[in-house]
mmCIF file of C-alpha atoms and ligand atoms in Angstrom:
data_model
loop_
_atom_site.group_PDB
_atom_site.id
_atom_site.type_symbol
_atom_site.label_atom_id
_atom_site.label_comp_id
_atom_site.label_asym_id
_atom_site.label_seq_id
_atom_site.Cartn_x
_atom_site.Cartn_y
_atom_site.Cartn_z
ATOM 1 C CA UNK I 1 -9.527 1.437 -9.263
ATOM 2 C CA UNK I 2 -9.248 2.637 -5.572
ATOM 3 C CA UNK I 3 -7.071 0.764 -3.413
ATOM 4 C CA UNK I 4 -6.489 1.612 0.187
ATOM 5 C CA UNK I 5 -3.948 0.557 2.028
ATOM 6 C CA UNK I 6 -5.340 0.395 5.622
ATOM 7 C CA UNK I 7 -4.371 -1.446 9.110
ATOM 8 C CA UNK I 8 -5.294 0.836 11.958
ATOM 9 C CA UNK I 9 -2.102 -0.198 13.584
ATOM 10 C CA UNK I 10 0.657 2.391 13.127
ATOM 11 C CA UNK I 11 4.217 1.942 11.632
ATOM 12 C CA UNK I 12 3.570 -1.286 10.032
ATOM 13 C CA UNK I 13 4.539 0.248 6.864
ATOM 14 C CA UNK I 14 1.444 1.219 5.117
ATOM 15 C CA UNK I 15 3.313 4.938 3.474
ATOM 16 C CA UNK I 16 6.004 2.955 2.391
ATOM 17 C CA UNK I 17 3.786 0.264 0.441
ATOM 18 C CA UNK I 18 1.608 3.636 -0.771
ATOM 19 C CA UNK I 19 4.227 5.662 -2.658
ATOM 20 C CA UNK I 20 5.843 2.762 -3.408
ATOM 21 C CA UNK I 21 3.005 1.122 -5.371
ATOM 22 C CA UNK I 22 1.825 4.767 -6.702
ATOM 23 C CA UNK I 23 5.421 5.055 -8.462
ATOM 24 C CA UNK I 24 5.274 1.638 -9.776
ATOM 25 C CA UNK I 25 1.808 2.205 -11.143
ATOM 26 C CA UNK I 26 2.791 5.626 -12.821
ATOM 27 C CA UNK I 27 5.981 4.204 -14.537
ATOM 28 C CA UNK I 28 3.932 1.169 -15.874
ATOM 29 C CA UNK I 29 1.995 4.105 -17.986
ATOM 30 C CA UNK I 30 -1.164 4.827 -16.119
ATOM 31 C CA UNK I 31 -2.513 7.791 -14.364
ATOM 32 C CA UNK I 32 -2.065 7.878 -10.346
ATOM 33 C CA UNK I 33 -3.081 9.717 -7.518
ATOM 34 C CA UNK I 34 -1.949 9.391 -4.368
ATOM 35 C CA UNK I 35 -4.750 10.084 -1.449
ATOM 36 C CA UNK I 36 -2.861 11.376 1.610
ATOM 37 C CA UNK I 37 -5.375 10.362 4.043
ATOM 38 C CA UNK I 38 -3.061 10.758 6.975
ATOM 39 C CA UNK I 39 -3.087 14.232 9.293
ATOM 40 C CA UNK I 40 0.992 13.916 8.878
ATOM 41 C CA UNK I 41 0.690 14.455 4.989
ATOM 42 C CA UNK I 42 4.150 12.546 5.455
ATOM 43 C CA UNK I 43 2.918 10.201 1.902
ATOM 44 C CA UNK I 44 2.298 12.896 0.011
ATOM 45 C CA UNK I 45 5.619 14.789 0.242
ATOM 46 C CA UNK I 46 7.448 12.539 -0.292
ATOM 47 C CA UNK I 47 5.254 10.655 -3.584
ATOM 48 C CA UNK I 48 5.701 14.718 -5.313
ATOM 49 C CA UNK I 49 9.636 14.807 -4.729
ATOM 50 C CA UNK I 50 9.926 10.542 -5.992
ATOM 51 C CA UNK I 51 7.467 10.992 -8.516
ATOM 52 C CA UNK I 52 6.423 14.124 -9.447
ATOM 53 C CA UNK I 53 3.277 13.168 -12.209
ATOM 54 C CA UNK I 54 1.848 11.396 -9.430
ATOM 55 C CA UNK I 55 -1.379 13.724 -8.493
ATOM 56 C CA UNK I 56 -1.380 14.140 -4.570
ATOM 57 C CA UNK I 57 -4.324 15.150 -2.588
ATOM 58 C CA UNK I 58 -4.413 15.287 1.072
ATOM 59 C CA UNK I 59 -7.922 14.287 2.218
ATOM 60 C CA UNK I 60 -8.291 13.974 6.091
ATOM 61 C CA UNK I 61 -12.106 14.052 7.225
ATOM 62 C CA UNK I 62 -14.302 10.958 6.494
ATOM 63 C CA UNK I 63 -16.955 12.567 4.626
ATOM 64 C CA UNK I 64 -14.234 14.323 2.387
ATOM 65 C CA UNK I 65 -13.644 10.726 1.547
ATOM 66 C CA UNK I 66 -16.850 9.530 1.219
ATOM 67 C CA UNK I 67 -17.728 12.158 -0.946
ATOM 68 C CA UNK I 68 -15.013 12.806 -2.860
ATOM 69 C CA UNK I 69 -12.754 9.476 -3.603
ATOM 70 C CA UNK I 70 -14.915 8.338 -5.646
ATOM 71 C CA UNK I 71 -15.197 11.325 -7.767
ATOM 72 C CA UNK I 72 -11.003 10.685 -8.122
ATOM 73 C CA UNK I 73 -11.143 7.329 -8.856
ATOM 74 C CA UNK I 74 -13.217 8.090 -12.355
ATOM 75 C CA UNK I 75 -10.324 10.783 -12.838
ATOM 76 C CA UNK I 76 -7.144 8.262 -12.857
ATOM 77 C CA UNK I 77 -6.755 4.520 -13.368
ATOM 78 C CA UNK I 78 -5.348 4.040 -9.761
ATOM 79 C CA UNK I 79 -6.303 5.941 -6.726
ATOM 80 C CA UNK I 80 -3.894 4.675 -3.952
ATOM 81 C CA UNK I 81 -4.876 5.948 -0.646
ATOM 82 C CA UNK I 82 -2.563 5.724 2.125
ATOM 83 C CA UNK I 83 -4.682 5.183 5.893
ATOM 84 C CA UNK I 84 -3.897 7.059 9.346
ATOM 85 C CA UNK I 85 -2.241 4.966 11.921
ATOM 86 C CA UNK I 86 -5.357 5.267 14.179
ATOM 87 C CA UNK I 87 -8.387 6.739 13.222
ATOM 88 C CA UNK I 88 -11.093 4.252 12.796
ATOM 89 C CA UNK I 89 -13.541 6.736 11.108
ATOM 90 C CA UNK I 90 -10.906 7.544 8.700
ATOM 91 C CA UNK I 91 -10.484 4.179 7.861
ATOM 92 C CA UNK I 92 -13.901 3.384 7.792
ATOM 93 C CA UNK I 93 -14.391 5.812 5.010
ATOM 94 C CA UNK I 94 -11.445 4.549 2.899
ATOM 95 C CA UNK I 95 -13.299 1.271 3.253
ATOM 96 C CA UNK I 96 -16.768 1.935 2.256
ATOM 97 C CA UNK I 97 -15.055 2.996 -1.138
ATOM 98 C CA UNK I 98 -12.530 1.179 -1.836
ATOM 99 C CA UNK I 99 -12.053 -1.603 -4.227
ATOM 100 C CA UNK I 100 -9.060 -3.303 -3.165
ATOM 101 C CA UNK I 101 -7.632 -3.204 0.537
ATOM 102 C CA UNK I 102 -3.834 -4.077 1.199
ATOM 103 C CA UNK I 103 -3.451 -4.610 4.773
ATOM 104 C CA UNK I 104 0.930 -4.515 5.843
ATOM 105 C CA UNK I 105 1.297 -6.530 8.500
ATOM 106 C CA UNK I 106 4.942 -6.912 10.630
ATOM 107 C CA UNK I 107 5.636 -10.278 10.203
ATOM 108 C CA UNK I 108 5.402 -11.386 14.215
ATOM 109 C CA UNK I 109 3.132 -13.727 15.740
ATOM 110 C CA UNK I 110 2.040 -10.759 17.783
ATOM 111 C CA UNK I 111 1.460 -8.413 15.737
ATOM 112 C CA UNK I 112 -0.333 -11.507 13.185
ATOM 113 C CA UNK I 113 -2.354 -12.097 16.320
ATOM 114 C CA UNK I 114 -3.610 -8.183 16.590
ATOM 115 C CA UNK I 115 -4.465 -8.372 12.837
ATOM 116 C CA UNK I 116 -8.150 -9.431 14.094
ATOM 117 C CA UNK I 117 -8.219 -6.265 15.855
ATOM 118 C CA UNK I 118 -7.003 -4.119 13.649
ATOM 119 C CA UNK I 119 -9.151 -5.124 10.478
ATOM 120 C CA UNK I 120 -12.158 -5.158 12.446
ATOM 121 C CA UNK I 121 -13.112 -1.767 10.367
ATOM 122 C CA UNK I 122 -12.491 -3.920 7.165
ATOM 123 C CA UNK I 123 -14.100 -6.555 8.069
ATOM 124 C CA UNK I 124 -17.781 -4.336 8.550
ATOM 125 C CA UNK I 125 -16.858 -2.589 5.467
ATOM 126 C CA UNK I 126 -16.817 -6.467 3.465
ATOM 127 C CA UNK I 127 -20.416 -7.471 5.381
ATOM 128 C CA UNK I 128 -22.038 -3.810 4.874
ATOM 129 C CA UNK I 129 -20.980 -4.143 0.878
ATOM 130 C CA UNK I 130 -21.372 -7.829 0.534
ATOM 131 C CA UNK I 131 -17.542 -9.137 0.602
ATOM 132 C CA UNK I 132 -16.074 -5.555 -0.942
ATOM 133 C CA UNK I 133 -13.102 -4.283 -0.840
ATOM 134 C CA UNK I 134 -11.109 -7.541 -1.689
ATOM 135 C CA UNK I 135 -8.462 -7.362 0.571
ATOM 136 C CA UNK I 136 -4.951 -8.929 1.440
ATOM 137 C CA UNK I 137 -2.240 -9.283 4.269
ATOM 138 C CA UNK I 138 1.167 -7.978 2.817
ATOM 139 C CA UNK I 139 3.873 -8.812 5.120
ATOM 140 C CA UNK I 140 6.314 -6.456 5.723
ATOM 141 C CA UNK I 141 9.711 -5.610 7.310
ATOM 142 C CA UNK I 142 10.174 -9.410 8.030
ATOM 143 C CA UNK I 143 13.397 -10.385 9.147
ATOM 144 C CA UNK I 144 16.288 -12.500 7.605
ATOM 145 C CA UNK I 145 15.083 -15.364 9.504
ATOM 146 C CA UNK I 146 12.048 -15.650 9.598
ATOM 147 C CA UNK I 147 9.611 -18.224 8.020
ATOM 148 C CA UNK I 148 6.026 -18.003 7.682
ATOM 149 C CA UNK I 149 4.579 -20.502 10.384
ATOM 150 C CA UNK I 150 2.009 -22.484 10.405
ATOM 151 C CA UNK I 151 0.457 -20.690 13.258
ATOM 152 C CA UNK I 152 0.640 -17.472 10.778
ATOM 153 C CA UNK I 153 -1.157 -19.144 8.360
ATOM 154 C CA UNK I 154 -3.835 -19.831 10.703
ATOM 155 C CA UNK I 155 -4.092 -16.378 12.000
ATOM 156 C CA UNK I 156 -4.206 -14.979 8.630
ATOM 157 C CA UNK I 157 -6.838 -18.255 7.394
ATOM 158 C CA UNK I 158 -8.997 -17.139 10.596
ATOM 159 C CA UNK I 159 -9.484 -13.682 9.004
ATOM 160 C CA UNK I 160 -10.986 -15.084 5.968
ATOM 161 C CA UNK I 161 -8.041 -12.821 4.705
ATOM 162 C CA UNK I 162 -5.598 -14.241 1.714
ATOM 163 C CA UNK I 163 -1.706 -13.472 2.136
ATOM 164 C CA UNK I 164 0.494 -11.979 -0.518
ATOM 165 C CA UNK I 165 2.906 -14.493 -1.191
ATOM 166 C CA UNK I 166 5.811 -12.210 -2.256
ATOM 167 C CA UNK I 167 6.551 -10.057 1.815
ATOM 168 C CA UNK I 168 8.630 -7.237 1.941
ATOM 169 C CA UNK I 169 11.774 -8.015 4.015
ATOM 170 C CA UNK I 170 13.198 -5.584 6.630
ATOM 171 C CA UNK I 171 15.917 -3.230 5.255
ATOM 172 C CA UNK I 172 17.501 0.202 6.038
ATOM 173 C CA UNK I 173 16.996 1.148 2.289
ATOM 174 C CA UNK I 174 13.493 1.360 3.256
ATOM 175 C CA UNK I 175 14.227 3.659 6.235
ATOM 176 C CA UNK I 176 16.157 5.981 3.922
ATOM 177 C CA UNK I 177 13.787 6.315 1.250
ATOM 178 C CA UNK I 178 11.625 8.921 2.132
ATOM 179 C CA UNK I 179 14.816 11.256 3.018
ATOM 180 C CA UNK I 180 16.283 10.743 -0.048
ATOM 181 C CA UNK I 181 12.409 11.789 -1.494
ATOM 182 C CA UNK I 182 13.039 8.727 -3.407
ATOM 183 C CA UNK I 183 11.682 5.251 -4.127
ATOM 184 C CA UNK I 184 14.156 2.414 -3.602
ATOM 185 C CA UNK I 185 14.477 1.521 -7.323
ATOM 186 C CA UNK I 186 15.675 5.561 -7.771
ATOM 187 C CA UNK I 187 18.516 4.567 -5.134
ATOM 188 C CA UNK I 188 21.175 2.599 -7.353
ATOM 189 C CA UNK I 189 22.388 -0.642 -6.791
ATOM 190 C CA UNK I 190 22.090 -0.647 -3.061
ATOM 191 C CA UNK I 191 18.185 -0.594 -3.668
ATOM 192 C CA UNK I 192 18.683 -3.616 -6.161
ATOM 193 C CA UNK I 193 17.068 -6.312 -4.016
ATOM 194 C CA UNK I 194 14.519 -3.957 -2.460
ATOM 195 C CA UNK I 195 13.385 -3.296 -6.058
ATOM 196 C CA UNK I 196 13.141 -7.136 -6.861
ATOM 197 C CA UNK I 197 11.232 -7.748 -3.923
ATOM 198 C CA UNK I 198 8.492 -4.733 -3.960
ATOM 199 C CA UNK I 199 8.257 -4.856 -7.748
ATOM 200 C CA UNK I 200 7.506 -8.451 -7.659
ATOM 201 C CA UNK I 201 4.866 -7.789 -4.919
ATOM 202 C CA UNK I 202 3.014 -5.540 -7.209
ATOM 203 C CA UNK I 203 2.883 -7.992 -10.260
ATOM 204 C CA UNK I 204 1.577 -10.505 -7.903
ATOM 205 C CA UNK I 205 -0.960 -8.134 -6.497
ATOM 206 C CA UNK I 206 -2.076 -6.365 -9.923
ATOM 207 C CA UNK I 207 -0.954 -8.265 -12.954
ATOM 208 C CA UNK I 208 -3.136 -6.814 -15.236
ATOM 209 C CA UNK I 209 -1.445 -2.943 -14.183
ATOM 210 C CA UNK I 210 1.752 -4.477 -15.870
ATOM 211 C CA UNK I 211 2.966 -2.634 -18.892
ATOM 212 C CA UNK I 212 4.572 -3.185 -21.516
ATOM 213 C CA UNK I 213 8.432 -1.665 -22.486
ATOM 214 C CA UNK I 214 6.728 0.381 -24.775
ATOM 215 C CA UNK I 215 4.385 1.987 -22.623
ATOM 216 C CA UNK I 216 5.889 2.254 -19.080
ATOM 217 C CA UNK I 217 7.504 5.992 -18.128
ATOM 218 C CA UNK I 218 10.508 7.343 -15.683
ATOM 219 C CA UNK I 219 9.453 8.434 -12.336
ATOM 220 C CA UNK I 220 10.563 12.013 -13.277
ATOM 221 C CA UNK I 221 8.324 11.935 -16.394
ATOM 222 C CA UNK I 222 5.760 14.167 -16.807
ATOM 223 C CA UNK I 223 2.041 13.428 -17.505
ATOM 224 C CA UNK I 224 1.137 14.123 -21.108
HETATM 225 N N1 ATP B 301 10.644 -3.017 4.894
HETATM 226 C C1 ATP B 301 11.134 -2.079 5.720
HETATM 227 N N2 ATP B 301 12.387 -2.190 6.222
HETATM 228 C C2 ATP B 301 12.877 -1.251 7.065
HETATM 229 N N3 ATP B 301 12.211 -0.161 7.463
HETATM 230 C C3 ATP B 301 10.960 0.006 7.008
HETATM 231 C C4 ATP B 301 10.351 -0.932 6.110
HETATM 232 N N4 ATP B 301 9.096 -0.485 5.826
HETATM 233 C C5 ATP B 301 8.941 0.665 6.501
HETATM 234 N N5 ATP B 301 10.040 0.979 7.214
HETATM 235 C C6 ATP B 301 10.229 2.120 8.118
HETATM 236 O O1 ATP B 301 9.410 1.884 9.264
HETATM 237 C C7 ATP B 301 8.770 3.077 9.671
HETATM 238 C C8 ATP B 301 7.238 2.904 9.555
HETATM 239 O O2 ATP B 301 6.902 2.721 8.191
HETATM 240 P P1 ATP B 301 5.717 3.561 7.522
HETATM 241 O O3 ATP B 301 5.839 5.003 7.809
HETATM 242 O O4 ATP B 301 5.666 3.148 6.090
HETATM 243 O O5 ATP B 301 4.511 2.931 8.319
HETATM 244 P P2 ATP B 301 3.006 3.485 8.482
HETATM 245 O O6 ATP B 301 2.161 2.291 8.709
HETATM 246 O O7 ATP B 301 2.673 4.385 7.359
HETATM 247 O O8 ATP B 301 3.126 4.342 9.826
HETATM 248 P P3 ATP B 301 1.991 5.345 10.395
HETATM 249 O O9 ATP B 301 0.919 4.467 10.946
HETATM 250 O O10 ATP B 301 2.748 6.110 11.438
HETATM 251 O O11 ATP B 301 1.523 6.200 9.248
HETATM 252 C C9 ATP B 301 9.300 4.186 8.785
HETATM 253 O O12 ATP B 301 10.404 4.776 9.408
HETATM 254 C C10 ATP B 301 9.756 3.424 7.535
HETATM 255 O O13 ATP B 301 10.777 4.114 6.836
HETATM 256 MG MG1 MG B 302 1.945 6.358 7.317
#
């Protein structure tokens, strides 16, 4: 499965919700590699130090990812490929192949209301391939206070596009993360509700990549 993680807006925290997921996915037992598709390779250093049996590739023109994602999604269960903050080309290409599409979002009205914008790439990609990639709003870095308006859930309904119900909030763990070359679960008990939170998002978002105690791994683990 090849899911792309793609809003053409930058910082909304599409590397975080990359290695993040690509750790989660490798613990729960199954084979993981991270696409780097981002000319900072930022995603990829920091998935090797967190979690080193994740396989990272850095892939940066669009008809390297044409061509070859699709040759690494047959090679691991999960291919999770982490989109530039701007190119549309790139992004286009992560598209055409994809199978699932998270799309982080800040959780403002503005940036909710830019959203149409910034998926206009997916949204070609879904009438070219006849509704494919599947693809969701994750909020992220939302704020203690805030609550999802109605006018959000317009915004979001207007898109056609579904939101994740479980957001990730705004916290400094987050921030720290990739200088620790660590994953927020790695980080003791200050990353306790961090870990709640993003774990949850992922069993919402891929139940069936769940394991079971038997099966899942440590981050450090090798791949056998
Ligand atoms: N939930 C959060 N709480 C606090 N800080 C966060 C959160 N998520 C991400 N950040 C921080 O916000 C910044 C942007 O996040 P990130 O790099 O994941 O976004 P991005 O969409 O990949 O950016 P770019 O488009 O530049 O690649 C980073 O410094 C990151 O550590
Ligand atoms: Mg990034």
């Amino acid at each position: 499965m090849i899911i792309v993680i793609a809003n053409s807006k930058g910082g909304v925290g599409k590397s975080t919700l990359a290695v993040h997921l690509a750790a989660w996915l490798f613990e729960q037992g199954h084979t993981v590699t991270l696409a780097d598709c981002d000319t900072q390779h930022s995603s990829s250093e920091w998935a090797s130090e967190a979690v080193p049996g994740v396989k990272t590739v850095q892939l940066a023109a669009p008809d390297e990812i044409l061509d070859r994602l699709p040759i690494l999604g047959q090679e691991a269960d999960y291919v999770v490929a982490d989109g530039p903050g701007s190119n549309t080309e790139t992004s286009r290409a992560l598209l055409l192949r994809a199978d699932l599409a998270l799309v982080p979002c800040k959780a403002s009205m503005l940036e909710v209301r830019a959203l149409a914008q910034a998926t206009n790439v997916l949204r070609q990609a879904q009438d070219i391939r006849g509704g494919q990639p599947r693809a969701l709003i994750v909020l992220s870095m939302v704020g203690k206070t805030y609550r999802l308006t109605h006018d959000m859930k317009e915004a979001a309904a207007a898109l056609e596009l579904p939101l994740a119900k479980t957001a990730l909030t705004l916290k400094q763990i987050y921030a720290d993360a990739p200088g620790q070359g660590a994953v927020v679960w790695q980080m003791g008990t200050r990353g306790r509700d961090a870990t709640e939170e993003v774990q949850s998002l992922f069993r919402e978002l891929l139940p069936e990549a769940r394991a079971s105690k038997s099966t899942r791994r440590s981050s450090k683990q090798a791949v056998a």
